[in-house]
Short mmCIF file of C-alpha atoms in Angstrom, two decimals:
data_model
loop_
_atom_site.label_atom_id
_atom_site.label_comp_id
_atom_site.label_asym_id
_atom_site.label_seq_id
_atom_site.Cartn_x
_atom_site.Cartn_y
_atom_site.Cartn_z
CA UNK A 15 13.99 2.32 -11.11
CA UNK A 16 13.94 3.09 -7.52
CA UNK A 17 14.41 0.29 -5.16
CA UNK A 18 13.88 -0.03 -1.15
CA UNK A 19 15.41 -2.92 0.96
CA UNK A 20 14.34 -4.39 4.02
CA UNK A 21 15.50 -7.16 5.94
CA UNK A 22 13.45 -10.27 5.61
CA UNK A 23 13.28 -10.90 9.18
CA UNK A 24 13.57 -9.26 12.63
CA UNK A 25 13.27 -10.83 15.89
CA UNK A 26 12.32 -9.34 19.28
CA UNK A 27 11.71 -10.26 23.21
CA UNK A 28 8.42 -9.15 24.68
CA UNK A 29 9.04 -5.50 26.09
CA UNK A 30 11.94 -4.69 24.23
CA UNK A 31 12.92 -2.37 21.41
CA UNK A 32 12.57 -3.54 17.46
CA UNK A 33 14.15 -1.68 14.96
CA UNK A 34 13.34 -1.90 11.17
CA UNK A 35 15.22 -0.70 8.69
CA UNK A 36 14.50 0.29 5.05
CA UNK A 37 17.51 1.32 2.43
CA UNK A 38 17.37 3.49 -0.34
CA UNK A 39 19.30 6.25 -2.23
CA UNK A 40 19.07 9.05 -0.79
CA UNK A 41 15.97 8.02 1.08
CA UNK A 42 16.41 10.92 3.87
CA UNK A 43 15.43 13.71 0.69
CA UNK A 44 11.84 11.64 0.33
CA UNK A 45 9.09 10.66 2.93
CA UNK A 46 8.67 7.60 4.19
CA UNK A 47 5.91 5.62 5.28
CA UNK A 48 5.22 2.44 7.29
CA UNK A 49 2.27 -0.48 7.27
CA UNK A 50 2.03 -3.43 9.47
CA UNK A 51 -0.11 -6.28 7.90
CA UNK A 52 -1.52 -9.49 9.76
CA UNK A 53 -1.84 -12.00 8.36
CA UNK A 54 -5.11 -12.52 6.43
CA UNK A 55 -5.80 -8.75 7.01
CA UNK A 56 -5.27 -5.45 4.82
CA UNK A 57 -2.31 -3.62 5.42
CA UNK A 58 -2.56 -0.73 7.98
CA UNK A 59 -0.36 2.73 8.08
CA UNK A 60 1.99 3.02 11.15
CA UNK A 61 4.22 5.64 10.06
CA UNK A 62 3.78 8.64 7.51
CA UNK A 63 6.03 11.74 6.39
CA UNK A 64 8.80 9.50 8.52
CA UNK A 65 7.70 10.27 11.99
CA UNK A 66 3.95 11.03 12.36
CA UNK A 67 1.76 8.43 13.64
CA UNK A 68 -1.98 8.22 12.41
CA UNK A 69 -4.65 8.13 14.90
CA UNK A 70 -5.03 5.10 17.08
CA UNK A 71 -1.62 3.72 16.21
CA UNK A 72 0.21 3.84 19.94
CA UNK A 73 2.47 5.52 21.02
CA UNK A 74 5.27 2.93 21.00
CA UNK A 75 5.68 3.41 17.11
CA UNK A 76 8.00 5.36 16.10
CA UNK A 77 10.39 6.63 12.76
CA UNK A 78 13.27 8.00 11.80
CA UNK A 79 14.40 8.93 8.48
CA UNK A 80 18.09 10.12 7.30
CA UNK A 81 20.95 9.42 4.68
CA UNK A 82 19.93 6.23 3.36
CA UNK A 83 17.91 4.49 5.61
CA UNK A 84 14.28 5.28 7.62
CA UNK A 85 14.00 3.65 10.49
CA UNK A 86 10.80 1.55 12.18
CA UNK A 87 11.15 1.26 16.06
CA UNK A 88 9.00 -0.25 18.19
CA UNK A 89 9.71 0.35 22.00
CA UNK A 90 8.31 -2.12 24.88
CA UNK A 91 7.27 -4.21 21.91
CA UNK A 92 3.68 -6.88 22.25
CA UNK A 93 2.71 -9.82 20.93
CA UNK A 94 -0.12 -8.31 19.10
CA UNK A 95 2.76 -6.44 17.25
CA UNK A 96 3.77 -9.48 15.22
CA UNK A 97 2.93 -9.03 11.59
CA UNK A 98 4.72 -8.39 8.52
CA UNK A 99 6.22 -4.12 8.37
CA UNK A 100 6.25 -2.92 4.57
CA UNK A 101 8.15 0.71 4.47
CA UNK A 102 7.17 2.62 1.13
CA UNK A 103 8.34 6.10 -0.03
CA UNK A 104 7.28 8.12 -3.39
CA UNK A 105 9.76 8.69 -6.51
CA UNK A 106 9.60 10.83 -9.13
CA UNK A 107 11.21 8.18 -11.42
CA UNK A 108 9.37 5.39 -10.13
CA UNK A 109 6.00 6.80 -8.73
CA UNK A 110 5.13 4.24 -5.46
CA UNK A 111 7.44 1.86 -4.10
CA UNK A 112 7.48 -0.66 -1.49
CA UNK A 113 10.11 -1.96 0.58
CA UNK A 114 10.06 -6.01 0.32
CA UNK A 115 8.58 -6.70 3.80
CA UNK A 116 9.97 -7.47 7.07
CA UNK A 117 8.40 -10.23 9.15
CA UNK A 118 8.87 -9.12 12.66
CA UNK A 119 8.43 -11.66 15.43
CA UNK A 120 8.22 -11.32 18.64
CA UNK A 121 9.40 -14.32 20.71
CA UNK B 11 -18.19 4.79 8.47
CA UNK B 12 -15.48 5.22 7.09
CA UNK B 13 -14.36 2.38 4.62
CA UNK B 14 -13.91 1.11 1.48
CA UNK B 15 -14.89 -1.95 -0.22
CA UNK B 16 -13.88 -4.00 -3.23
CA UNK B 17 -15.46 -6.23 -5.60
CA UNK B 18 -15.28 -8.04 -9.28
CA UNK B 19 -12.40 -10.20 -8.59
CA UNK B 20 -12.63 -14.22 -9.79
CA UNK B 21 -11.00 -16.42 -11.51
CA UNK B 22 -10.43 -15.17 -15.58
CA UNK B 23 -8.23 -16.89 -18.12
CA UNK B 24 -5.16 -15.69 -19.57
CA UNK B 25 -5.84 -12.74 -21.48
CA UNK B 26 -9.05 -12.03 -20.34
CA UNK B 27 -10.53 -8.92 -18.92
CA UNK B 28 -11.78 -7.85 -15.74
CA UNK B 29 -12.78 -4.80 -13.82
CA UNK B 30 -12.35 -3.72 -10.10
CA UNK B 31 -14.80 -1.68 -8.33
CA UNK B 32 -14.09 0.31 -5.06
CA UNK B 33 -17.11 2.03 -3.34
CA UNK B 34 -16.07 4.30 -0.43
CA UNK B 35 -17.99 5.89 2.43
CA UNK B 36 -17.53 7.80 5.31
CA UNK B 37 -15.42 10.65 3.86
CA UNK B 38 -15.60 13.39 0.89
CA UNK B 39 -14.42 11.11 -2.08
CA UNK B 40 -13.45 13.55 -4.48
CA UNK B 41 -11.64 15.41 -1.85
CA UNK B 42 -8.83 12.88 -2.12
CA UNK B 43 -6.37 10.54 -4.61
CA UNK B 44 -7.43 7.21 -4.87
CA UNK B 45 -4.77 3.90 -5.59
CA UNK B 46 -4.81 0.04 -6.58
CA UNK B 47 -2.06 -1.87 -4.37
CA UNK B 48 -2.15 -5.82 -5.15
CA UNK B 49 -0.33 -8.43 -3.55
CA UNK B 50 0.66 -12.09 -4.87
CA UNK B 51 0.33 -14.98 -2.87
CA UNK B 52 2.93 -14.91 -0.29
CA UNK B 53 4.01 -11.86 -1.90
CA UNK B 54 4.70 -8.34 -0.65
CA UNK B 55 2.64 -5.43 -1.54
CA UNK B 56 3.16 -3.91 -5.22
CA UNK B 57 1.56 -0.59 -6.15
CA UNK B 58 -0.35 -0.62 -9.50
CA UNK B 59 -2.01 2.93 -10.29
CA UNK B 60 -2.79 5.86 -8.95
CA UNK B 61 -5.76 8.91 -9.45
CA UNK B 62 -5.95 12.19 -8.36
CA UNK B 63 -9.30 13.58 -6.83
CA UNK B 64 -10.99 15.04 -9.59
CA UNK B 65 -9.39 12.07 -12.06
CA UNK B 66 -7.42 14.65 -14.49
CA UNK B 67 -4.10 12.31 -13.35
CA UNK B 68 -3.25 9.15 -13.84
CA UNK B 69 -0.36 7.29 -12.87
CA UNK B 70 0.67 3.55 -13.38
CA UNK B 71 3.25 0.84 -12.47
CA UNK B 72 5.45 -0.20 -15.21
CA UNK B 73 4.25 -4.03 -15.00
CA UNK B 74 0.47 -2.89 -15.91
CA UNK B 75 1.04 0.17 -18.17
CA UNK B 76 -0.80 -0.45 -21.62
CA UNK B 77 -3.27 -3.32 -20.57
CA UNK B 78 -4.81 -1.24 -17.42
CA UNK B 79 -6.86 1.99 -16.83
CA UNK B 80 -7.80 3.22 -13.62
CA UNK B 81 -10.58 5.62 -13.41
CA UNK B 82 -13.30 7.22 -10.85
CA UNK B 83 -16.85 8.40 -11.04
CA UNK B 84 -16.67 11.27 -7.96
CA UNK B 85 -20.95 10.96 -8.67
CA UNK B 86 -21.29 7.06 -7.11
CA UNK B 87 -18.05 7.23 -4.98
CA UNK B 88 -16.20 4.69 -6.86
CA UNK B 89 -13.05 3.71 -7.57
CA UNK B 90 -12.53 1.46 -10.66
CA UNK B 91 -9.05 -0.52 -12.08
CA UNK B 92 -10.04 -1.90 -16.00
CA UNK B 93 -7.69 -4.84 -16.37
CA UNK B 94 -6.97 -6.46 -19.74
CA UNK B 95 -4.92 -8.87 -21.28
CA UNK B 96 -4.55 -10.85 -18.07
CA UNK B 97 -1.70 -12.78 -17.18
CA UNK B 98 -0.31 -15.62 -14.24
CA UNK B 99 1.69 -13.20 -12.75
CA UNK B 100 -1.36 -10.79 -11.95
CA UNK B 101 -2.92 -13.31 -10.11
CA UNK B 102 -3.45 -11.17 -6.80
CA UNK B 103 -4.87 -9.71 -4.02
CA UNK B 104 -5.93 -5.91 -5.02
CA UNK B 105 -5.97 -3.37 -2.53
CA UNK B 106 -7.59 -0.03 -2.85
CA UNK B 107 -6.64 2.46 -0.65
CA UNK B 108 -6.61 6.21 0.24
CA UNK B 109 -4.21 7.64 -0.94
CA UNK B 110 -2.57 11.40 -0.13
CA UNK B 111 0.21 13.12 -2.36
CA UNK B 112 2.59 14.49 -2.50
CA UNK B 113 4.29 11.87 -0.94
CA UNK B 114 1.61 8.95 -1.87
CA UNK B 115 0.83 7.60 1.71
CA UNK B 116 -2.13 4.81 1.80
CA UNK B 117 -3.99 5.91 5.21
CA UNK B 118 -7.49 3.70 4.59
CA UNK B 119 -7.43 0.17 3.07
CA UNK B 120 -10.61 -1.95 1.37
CA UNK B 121 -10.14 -5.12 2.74
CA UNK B 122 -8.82 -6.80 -0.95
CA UNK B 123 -10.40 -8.78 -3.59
CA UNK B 124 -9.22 -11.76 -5.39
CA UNK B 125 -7.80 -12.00 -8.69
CA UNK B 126 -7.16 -15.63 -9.99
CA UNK B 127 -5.52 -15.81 -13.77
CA UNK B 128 -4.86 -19.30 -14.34
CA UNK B 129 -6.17 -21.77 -17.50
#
């Protein structure tokens, strides 16, 4: 079965950049996507077909995807950005997976 | 609005049934794929099934295949998740969500309902 990895933690100063990474075979041939969750709160999508951002999601969110590993970044990161990141991609062996979650935290 | 909100979780026994209801609004429900994500306590997220618009497809997780069925009725704008032969480890959070092929992003979330399997 297909398998993403994340790390389990990521730490960043206010204003600077956080980078998230997300491993998988041959990742760069899928698309990836990204969620932040909060805690208590439903996951939300940051990040689809590796580098599109929905609606509302600002600016400073951005993705990457190639080889093995899609990339998170999150330039002149905030507070408010503190949450757990889940990356997620589709397989044809597999159907949906998720990454394991990365707590980021911003200190 | 646009949203999506679930019900029918509670606290079952092992091997009991339950089943998951998702009513949307705010956007064309059979336009679009439908999914169940759940998450354990403390847990990341784990995606459990999958439906396509007009419900023709159906896809599951390998940890629910055989004791759940996922189904729609386009008519009342519901999602629903049929879930038998309960165990601990489906004890849960479950998600619905939005979901859009090919690649199977989740870009509107219900806000979760319970599931508690425990004796």
């Amino acid at each position: 079965s297909y398998e993403l990895t994340q790390p389990p933690s990521v730490s960043v100063s206010p204003g600077q950049t956080a980078s998230i990474t997300c491993s998988g075979d041959k990742l760069g041939d899928k698309y990836s996507s990204w969620y932040h969750q909060k805690p208590g709160r439903s996951p939300v999508l940051v990040i689809y077909q590796d580098t599109k951002r929905p609606s509302g999601i600002p600016e400073r969110f951005s993705g990457s995807n190639s080889g093995n590993t899609a990339t998170l970044t999150i330039s002149g990161t905030q507070a408010m950005d503190e949450a757990d990141y889940y990356c997620q991609a589709w397989d044809s062996s597999t159907a949906v997976v998720f990454g394991g979650g990365t707590k980021l935290t911003v200190l | 609005e646009v949203q999506l909100l679930e019900s029918g979780g509670g606290l079952v026994q092992p091997g009991e049934s339950l089943r998951l209801s998702c009513a949307a609004s705010g956007f064309t429900f059979s336009n679009y794929a439908m999914s169940w994500v759940r998450q354990a306590p403390g847990k990341g997220l784990e995606w459990v099934s999958s439906i396509s618009g007009s419900g023709n497809s159906t896809y599951y997780a390998d940890s629910v295949k055989g004791r759940c069925t996922i189904s729609r009725d386009n008519s009342k704008n519901t999602l629903y998740l049929q879930m038998n032969s309960l165990r601990a480890e489906d004890t849960a959070v479950y998600y619905c969500a939005k979901t859009t092929p090919p690649d199977w992003y989740f870009d509107l979330w219900g806000r979760g309902t319970l599931v508690t399997v425990s004796s």
